[in-house]
Coordinates of C-alpha atoms and ligand atoms in Angstrom, one line a residue:
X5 CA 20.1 44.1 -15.3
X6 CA 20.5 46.8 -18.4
X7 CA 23.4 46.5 -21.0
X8 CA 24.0 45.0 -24.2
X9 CA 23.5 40.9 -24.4
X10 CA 24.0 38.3 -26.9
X11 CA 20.2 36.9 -27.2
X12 CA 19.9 32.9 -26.9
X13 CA 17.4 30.4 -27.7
X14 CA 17.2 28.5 -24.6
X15 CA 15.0 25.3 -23.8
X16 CA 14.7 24.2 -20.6
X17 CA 13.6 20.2 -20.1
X18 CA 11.1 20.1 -17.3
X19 CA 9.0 23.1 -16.8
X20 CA 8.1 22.6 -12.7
X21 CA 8.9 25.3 -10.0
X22 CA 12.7 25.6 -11.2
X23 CA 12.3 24.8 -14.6
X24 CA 9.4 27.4 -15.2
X25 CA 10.7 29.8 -13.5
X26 CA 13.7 29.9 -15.3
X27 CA 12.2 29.9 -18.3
X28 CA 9.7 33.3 -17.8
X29 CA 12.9 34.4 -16.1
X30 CA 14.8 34.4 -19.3
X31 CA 12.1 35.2 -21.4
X32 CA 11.7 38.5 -19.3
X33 CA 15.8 39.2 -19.9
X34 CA 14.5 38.8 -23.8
X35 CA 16.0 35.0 -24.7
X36 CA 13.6 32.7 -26.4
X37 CA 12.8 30.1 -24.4
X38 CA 11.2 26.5 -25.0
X39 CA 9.8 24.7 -22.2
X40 CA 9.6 20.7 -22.7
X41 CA 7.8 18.8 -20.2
X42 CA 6.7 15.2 -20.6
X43 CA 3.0 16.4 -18.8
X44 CA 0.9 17.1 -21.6
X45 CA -1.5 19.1 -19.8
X46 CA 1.2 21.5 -18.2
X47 CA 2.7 22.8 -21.1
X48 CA -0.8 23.5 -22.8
X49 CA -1.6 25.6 -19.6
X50 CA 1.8 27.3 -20.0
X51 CA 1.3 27.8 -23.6
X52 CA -2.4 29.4 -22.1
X53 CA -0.2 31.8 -19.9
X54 CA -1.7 29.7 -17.1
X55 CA 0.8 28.9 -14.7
X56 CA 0.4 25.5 -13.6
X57 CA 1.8 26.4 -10.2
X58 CA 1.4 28.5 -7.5
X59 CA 4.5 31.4 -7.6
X60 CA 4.3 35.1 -7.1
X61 CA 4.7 36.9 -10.7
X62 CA 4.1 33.7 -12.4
X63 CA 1.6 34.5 -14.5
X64 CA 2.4 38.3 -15.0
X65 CA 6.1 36.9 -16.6
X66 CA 3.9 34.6 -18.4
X67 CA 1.4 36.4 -20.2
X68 CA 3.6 39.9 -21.0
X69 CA 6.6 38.0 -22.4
X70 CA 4.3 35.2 -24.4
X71 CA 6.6 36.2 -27.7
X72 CA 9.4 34.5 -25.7
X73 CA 8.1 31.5 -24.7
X74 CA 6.4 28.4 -25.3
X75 CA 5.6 25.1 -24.2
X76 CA 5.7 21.5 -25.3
X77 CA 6.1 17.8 -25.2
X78 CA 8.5 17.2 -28.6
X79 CA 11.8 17.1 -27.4
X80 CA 13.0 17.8 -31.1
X81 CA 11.3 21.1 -31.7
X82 CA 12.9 22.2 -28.6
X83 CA 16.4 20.7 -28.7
X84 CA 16.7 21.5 -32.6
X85 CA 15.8 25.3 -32.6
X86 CA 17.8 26.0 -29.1
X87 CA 21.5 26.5 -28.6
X88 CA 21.4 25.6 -24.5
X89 CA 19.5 23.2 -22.5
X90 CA 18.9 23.3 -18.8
X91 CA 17.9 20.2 -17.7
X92 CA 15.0 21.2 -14.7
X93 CA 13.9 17.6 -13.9
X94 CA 12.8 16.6 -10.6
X95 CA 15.8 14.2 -8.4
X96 CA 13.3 13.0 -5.7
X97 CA 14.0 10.2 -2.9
X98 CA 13.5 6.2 -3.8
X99 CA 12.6 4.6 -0.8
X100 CA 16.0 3.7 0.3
X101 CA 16.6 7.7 0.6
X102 CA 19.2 7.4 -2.2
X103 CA 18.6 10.1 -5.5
X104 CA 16.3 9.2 -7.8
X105 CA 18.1 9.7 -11.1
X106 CA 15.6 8.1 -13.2
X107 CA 14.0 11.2 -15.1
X108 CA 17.3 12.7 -15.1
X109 CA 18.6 10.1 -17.2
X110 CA 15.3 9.6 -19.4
X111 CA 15.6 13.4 -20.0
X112 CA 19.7 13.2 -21.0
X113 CA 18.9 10.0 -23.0
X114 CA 16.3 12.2 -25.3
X115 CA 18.7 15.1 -25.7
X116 CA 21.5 13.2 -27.1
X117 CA 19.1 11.5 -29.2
X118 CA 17.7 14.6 -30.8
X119 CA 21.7 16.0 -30.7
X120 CA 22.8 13.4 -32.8
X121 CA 20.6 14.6 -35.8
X122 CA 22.1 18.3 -35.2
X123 CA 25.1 19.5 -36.9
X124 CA 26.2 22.6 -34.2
X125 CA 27.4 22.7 -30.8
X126 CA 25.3 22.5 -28.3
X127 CA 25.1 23.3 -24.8
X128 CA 23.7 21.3 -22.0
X129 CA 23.6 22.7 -18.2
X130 CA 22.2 20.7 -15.5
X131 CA 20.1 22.5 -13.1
X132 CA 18.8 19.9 -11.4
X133 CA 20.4 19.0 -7.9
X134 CA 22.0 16.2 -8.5
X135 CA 25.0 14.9 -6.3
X136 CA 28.5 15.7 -6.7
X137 CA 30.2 13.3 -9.7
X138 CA 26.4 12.9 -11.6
X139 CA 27.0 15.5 -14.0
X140 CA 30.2 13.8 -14.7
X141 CA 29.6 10.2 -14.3
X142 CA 26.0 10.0 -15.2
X143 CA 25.3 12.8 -17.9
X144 CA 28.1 12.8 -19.8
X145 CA 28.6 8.9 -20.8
X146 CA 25.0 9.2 -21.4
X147 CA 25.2 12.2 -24.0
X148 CA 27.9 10.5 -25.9
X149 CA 26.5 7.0 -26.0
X150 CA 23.4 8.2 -27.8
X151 CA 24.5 10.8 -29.3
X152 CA 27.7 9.5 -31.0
X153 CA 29.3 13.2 -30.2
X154 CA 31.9 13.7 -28.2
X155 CA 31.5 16.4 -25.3
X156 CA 33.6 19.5 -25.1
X157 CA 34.4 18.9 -28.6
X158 CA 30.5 18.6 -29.9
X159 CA 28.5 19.0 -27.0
X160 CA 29.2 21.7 -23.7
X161 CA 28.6 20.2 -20.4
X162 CA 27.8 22.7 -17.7
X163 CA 26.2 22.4 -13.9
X164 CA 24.4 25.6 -12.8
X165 CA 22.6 24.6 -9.5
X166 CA 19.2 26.5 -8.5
X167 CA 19.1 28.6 -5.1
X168 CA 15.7 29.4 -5.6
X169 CA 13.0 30.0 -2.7
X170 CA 9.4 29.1 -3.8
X171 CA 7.2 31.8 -3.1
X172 CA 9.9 34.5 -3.9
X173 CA 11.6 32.2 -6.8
X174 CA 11.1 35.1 -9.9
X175 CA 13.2 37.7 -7.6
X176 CA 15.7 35.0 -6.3
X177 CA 16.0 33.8 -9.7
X178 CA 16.7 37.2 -11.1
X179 CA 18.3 38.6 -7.7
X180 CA 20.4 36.4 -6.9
X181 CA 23.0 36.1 -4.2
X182 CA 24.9 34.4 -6.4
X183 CA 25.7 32.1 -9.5
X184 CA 27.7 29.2 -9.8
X185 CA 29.1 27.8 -13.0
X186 CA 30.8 24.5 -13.2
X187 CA 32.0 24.0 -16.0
X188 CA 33.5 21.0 -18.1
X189 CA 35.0 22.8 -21.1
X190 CA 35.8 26.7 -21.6
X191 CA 33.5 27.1 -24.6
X192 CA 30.4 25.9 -22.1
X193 CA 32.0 28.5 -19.1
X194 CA 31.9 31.3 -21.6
X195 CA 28.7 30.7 -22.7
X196 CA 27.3 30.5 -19.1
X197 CA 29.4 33.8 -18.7
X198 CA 27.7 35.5 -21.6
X199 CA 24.3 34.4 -20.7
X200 CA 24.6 35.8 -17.2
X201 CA 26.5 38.6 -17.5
X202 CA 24.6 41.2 -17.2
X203 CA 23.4 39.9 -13.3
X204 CA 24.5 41.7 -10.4
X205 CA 26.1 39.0 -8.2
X206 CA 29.2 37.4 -8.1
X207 CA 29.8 34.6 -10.7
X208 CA 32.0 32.0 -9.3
X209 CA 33.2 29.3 -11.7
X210 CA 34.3 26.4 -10.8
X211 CA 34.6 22.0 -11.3
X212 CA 31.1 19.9 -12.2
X213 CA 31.6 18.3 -8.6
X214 CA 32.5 21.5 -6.6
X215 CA 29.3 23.4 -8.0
X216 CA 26.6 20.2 -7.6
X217 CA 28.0 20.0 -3.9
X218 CA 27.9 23.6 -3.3
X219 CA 24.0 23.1 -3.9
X220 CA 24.0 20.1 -1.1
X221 CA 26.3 21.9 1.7
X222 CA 24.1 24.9 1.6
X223 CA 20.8 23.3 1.6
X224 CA 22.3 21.2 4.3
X225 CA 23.7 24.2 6.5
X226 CA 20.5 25.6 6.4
X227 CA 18.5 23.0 7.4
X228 CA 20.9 22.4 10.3
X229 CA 20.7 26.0 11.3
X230 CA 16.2 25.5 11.5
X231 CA 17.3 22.4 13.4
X232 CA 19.9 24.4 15.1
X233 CA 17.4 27.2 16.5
X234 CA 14.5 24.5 17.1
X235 CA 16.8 22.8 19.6
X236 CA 17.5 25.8 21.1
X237 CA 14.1 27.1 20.8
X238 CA 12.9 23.8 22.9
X239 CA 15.4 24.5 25.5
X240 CA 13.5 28.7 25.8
X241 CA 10.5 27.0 26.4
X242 CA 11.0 25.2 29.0
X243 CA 12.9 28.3 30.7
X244 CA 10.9 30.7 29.9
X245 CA 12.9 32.5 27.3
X246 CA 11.6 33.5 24.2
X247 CA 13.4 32.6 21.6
X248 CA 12.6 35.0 18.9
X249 CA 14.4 37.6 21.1
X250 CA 17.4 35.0 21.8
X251 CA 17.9 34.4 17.3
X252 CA 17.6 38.4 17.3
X253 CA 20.6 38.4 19.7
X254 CA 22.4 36.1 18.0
X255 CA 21.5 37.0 14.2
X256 CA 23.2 40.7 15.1
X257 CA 26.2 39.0 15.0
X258 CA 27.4 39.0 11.2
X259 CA 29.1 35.9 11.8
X260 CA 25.4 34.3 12.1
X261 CA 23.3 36.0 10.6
X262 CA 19.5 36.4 11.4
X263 CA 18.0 34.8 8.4
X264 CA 17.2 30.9 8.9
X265 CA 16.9 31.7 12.9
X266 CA 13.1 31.3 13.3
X267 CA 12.3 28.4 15.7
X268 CA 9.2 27.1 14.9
X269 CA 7.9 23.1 13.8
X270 CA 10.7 22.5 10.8
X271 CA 11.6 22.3 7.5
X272 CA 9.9 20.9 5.1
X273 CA 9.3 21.7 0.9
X274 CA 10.5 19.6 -2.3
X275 CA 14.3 20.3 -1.2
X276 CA 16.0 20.5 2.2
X277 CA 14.3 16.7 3.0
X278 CA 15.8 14.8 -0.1
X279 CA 19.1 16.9 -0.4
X280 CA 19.8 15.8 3.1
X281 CA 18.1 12.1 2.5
X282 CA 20.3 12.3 -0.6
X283 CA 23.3 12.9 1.1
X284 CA 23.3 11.0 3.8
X285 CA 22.2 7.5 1.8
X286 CA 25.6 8.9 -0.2
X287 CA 28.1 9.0 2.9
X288 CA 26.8 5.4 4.5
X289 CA 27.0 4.3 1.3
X290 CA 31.0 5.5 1.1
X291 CA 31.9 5.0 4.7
X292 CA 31.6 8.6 6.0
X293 CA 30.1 9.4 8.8
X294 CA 27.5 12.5 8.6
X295 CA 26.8 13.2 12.3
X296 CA 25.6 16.5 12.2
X297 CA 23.4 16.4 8.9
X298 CA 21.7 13.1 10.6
X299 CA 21.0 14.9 14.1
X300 CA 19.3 17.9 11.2
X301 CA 17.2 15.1 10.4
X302 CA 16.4 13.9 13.7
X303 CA 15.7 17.0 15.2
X304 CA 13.3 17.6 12.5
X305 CA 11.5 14.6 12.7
X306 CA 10.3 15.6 16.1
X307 CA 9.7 19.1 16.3
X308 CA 6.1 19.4 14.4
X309 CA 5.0 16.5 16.9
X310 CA 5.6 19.2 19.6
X311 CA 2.9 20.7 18.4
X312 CA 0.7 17.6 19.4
X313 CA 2.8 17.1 22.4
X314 CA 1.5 20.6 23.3
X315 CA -2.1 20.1 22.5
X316 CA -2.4 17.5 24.8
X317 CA -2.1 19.5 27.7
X318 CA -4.6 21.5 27.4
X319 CA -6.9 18.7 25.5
X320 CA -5.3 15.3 26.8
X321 CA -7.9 13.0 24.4
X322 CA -8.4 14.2 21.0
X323 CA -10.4 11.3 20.1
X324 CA -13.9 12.9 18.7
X325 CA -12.6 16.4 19.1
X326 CA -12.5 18.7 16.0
X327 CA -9.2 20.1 15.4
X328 CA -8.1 23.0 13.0
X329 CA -5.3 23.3 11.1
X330 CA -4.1 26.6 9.5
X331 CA -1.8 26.3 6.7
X332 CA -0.4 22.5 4.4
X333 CA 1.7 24.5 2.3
X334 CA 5.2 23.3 3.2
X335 CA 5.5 26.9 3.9
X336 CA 3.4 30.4 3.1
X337 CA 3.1 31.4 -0.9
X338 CA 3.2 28.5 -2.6
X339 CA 0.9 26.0 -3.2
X340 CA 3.8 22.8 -2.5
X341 CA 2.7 20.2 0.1
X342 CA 6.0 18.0 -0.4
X343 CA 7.1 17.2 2.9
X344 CA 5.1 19.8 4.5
X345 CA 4.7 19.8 8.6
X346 CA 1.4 19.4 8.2
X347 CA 1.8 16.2 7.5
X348 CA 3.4 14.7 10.3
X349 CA 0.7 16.3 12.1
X350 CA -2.5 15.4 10.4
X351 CA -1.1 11.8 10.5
X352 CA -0.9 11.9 14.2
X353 CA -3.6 13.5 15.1
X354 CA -5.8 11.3 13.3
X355 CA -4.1 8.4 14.5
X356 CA -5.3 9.6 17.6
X357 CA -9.2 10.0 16.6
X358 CA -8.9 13.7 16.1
X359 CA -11.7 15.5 13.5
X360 CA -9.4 17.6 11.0
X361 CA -10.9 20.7 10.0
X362 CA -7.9 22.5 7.3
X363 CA -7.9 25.4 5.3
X364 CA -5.0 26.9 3.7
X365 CA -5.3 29.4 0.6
X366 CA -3.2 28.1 -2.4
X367 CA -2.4 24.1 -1.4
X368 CA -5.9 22.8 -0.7
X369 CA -5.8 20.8 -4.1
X370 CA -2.5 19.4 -3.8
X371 CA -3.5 18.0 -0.1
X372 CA -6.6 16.8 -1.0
X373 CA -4.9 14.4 -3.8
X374 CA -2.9 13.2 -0.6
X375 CA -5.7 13.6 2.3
X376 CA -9.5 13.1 0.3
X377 CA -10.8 12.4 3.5
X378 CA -10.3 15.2 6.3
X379 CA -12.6 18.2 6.2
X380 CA -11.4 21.5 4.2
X381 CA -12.8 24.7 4.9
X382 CA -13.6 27.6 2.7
X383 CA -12.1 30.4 4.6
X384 CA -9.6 30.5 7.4
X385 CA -12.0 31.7 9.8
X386 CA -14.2 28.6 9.1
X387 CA -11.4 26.8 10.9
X388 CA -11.4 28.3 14.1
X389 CA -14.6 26.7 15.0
X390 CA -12.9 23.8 16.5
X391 CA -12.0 22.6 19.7
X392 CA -8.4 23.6 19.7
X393 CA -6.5 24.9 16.7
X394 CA -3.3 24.3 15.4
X395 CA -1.2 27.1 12.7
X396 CA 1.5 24.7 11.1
X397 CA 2.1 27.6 8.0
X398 CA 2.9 31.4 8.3
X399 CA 0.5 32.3 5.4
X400 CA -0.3 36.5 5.9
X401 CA -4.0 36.4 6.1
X402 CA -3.5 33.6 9.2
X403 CA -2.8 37.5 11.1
X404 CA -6.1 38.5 10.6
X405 CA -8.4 36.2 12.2
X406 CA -10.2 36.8 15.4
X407 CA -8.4 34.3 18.0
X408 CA -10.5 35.4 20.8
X409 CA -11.6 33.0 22.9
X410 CA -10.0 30.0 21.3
X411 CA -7.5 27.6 22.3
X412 CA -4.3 28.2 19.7
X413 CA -1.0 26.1 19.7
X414 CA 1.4 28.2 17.0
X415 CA 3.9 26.4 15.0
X416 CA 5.1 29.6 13.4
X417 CA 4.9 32.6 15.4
X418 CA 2.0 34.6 14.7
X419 CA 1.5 37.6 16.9
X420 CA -2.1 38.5 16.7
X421 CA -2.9 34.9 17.7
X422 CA -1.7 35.8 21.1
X423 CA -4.9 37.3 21.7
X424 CA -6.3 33.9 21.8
X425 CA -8.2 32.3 25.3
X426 CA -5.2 30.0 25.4
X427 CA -2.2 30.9 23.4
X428 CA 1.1 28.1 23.4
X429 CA 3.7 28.5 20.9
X430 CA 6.0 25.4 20.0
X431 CA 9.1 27.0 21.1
X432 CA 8.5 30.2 23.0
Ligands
NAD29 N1 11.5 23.5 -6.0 C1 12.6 24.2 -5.5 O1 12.4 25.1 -4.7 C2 14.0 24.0 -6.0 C3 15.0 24.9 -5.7 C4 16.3 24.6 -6.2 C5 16.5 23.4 -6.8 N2 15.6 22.5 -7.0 C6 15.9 21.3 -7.8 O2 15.4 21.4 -9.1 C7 15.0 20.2 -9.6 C8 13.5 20.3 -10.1 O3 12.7 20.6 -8.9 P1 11.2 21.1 -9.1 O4 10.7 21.5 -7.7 O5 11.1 22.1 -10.2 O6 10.5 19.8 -9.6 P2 9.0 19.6 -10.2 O7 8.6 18.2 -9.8 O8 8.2 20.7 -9.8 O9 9.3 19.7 -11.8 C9 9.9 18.7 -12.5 C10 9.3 18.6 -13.9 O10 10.0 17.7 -14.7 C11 9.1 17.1 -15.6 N3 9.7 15.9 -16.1 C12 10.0 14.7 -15.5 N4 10.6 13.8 -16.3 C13 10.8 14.5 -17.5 C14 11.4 14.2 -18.8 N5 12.0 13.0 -19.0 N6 11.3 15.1 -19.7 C15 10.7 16.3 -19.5 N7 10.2 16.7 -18.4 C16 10.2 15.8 -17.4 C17 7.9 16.8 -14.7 O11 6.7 16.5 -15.4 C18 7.8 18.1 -13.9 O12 7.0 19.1 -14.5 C19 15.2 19.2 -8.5 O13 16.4 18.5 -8.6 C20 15.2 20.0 -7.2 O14 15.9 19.5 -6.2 C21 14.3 22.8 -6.6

């Protein structure tokens, strides 16, 4: 990513796993970034170099690029001395399923405010998922009503969704397969251009709408092809087939693809369960019908409780029996629990009278905010002293452990635990 580029002040309004990263991310590519979060104690550990989360490289981007970038919680400091804003916000699920939009809004509302004191153009790019017409029909009235400016005159209006994967977000980030620009006006396309020019990907640029639903239909897809493979995968089990050797068959064929193709207990993580929520609270809402994304969803719902479904044979009462859990993480390098399989799974099996015995090496202190009151271990071989145990994440170190003599039930696929007394995988 060498060559000559115009350098940018950039602040980026909610510094969480997108909004950080793309901050160090720009700070690396030499822009001078502000981070503006309303958590007072996140953007004094950023200003620390501390990353408050959990991401490979974090810290590394954090402390050599320090000259690039700061932290903090005055929206003018950062809007005044920037000339583009990514709005990073979280869009979670209200309880109806429907998007949340309420920080997005509270974030747009304090932009314009500050943009109404500025005399220069000024660009603001949402990064947030957001569904298709937001950026449009939520953002924009919003920026002009309190900031009296009128935008693609005064203000640029872009929608640059995130592709990210935590746990591998600084390379995605900087490696990307690709970036989309919707634009509203051409001096906010050309910007975006400029700032990205130097990646090597395609750049495809495109409407507000067509780029915030690009975001959707591939988060969707993929879900759908996890679900996909699961269903499959349920089917191998039963006939003896194993899978993994079935989504290598198919994932030769370019068509398909391999990636996405690992059966195992679902999805999970701060996106593919509200983007799908999101849109399907959207279509019943406008009288469409979303068959497939809802059977995603269905499939999904089920497949960790396989797990328990599973256990049962070999243990048919769990109540009083210690079980152990190997990974919360919503999946292996991160330290998010949102939506994680786990979940489903701890519920249950404490509904049932089960002991819990967890360990898991980066998410411990987010599930203890959720679980206080289940055991947690100190090392993952602490865990397998249990009755039976259960691995719902694919952390690396889960490889390691001795499984002899133990009962295992794999959610994710990990060879070495084979060895164990009694070995059962979910789908194979
Ligand atoms: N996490 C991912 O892997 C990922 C990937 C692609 C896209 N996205 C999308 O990016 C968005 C952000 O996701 P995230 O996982 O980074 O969320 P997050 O919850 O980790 O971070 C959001 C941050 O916004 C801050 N915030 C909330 N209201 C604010 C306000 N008014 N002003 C300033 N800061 C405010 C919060 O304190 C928090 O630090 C979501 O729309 C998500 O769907 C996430």
């Amino acid at each position: 990513m060498l060559g000559y580029f115009m350098k940018m002040n950039i602040s980026i309004v909610g510094a969480g796993y997108v909004g950080l990263v793309t901050g160090a991310c720009f700070a690396k590519l030499g822009h001078k970034v502000t981070c503006v979060d309303i958590n007072r104690e996140k953007a004094q550990k950023i200003n620390e170099g501390i990353p408050p989360i959990f991401e490979q490289d974090l810290e590394e981007l954090l402390s050599t690029y320090k000259q690039n970038i700061t932290a903090t919680t005055d929206y003018n400091t950062a809007i005044t001395n920037s000339d583009i804003t990514f709005i990073c916000v979280g869009t979670p699920t209200l309880k109806n399923g429907n998007i949340d939009l309420s920080f997005l809004k509270d974030s747009t509302i304090s932009i314009a405010k500050i943009l109404k004191e500025k005399n220069k153009w000024h660009l603001v790019v949402i990064k947030s998922t957001v569904l298709p017409g937001t950026t449009q029909n939520v953002v924009l009235p919003l920026l002009e009503k309190h900031s009296g400016k009128k935008v693609g005159i005064d203000i640029g209006l872009g929608m640059n969704p995130e592709f990210l994967k935590e746990g591998v977000a600084i390379k995605d980030f900087l490696e990307s397969d690709r970036i989309v620009i919707g634009y509203y006006d051409e001096k906010s396309l050309n910007t975006l251009k400029e700032l990205y020019k130097n990646f090597n990907c395609p750049i495809l640029e495109t409407t507000l709408s067509a780029a915030e639903m690009i975001k959707y239909a591939s988060n969707a897809f993929l879900a759908t092809k996890i679900s996909f493979i699961n269903e499959i995968g349920n089917m191998c089990k039963k006939l003896g087939i194993d899978t993994y050797a079935v989504a290598e068959g198919m994932g030769l064929d370019k068509r398909i693809g391999r990636a996405f193709l690992d059966s195992g207990i679902g999805w999970g993580g701060s996106c593919f369960p509200k983007d799908v929520d999101a849109l399907i609270a959207w279509a019943k809402e406008n009288n469409e019908k979303t068959r497939i994304i809802e059977s995603t969803r269905e499939v999904n719902q089920q497949q960790p409780l396989r797990l328990i479904t599973i256990l049962k044979k070999h243990i048919p009462k769990l109540q009083g029996k210690t079980i152990g859990i190997l990974g919360l993480a919503f999946k292996p390098d991160t330290d998010d629990i949102r939506e994680s399989r786990a979940i489903p799974i701890i519920d249950q099996l404490i509904k049932e009278g089960a002991n819990i015995k967890a360990y898991d090496p980066e998410a411990m202190k987010n599930f203890k905010k959720l679980y206080p009151n289940i055991n947690y271990c100190s090392s993952a071989s602490d865990v397998l002293n249990s009755d039976a145990i259960l691995i719902t994440t694919k952390w690396d170190e889960f490889t390691e452990l001795d499984y002899k003599g133990k009962i295992v039930i794999d959610g994710r696929r990990i060879e070495t635990a084979k060895r164990a007394k009694i070995y059962e995988g979910v789908c194979w």
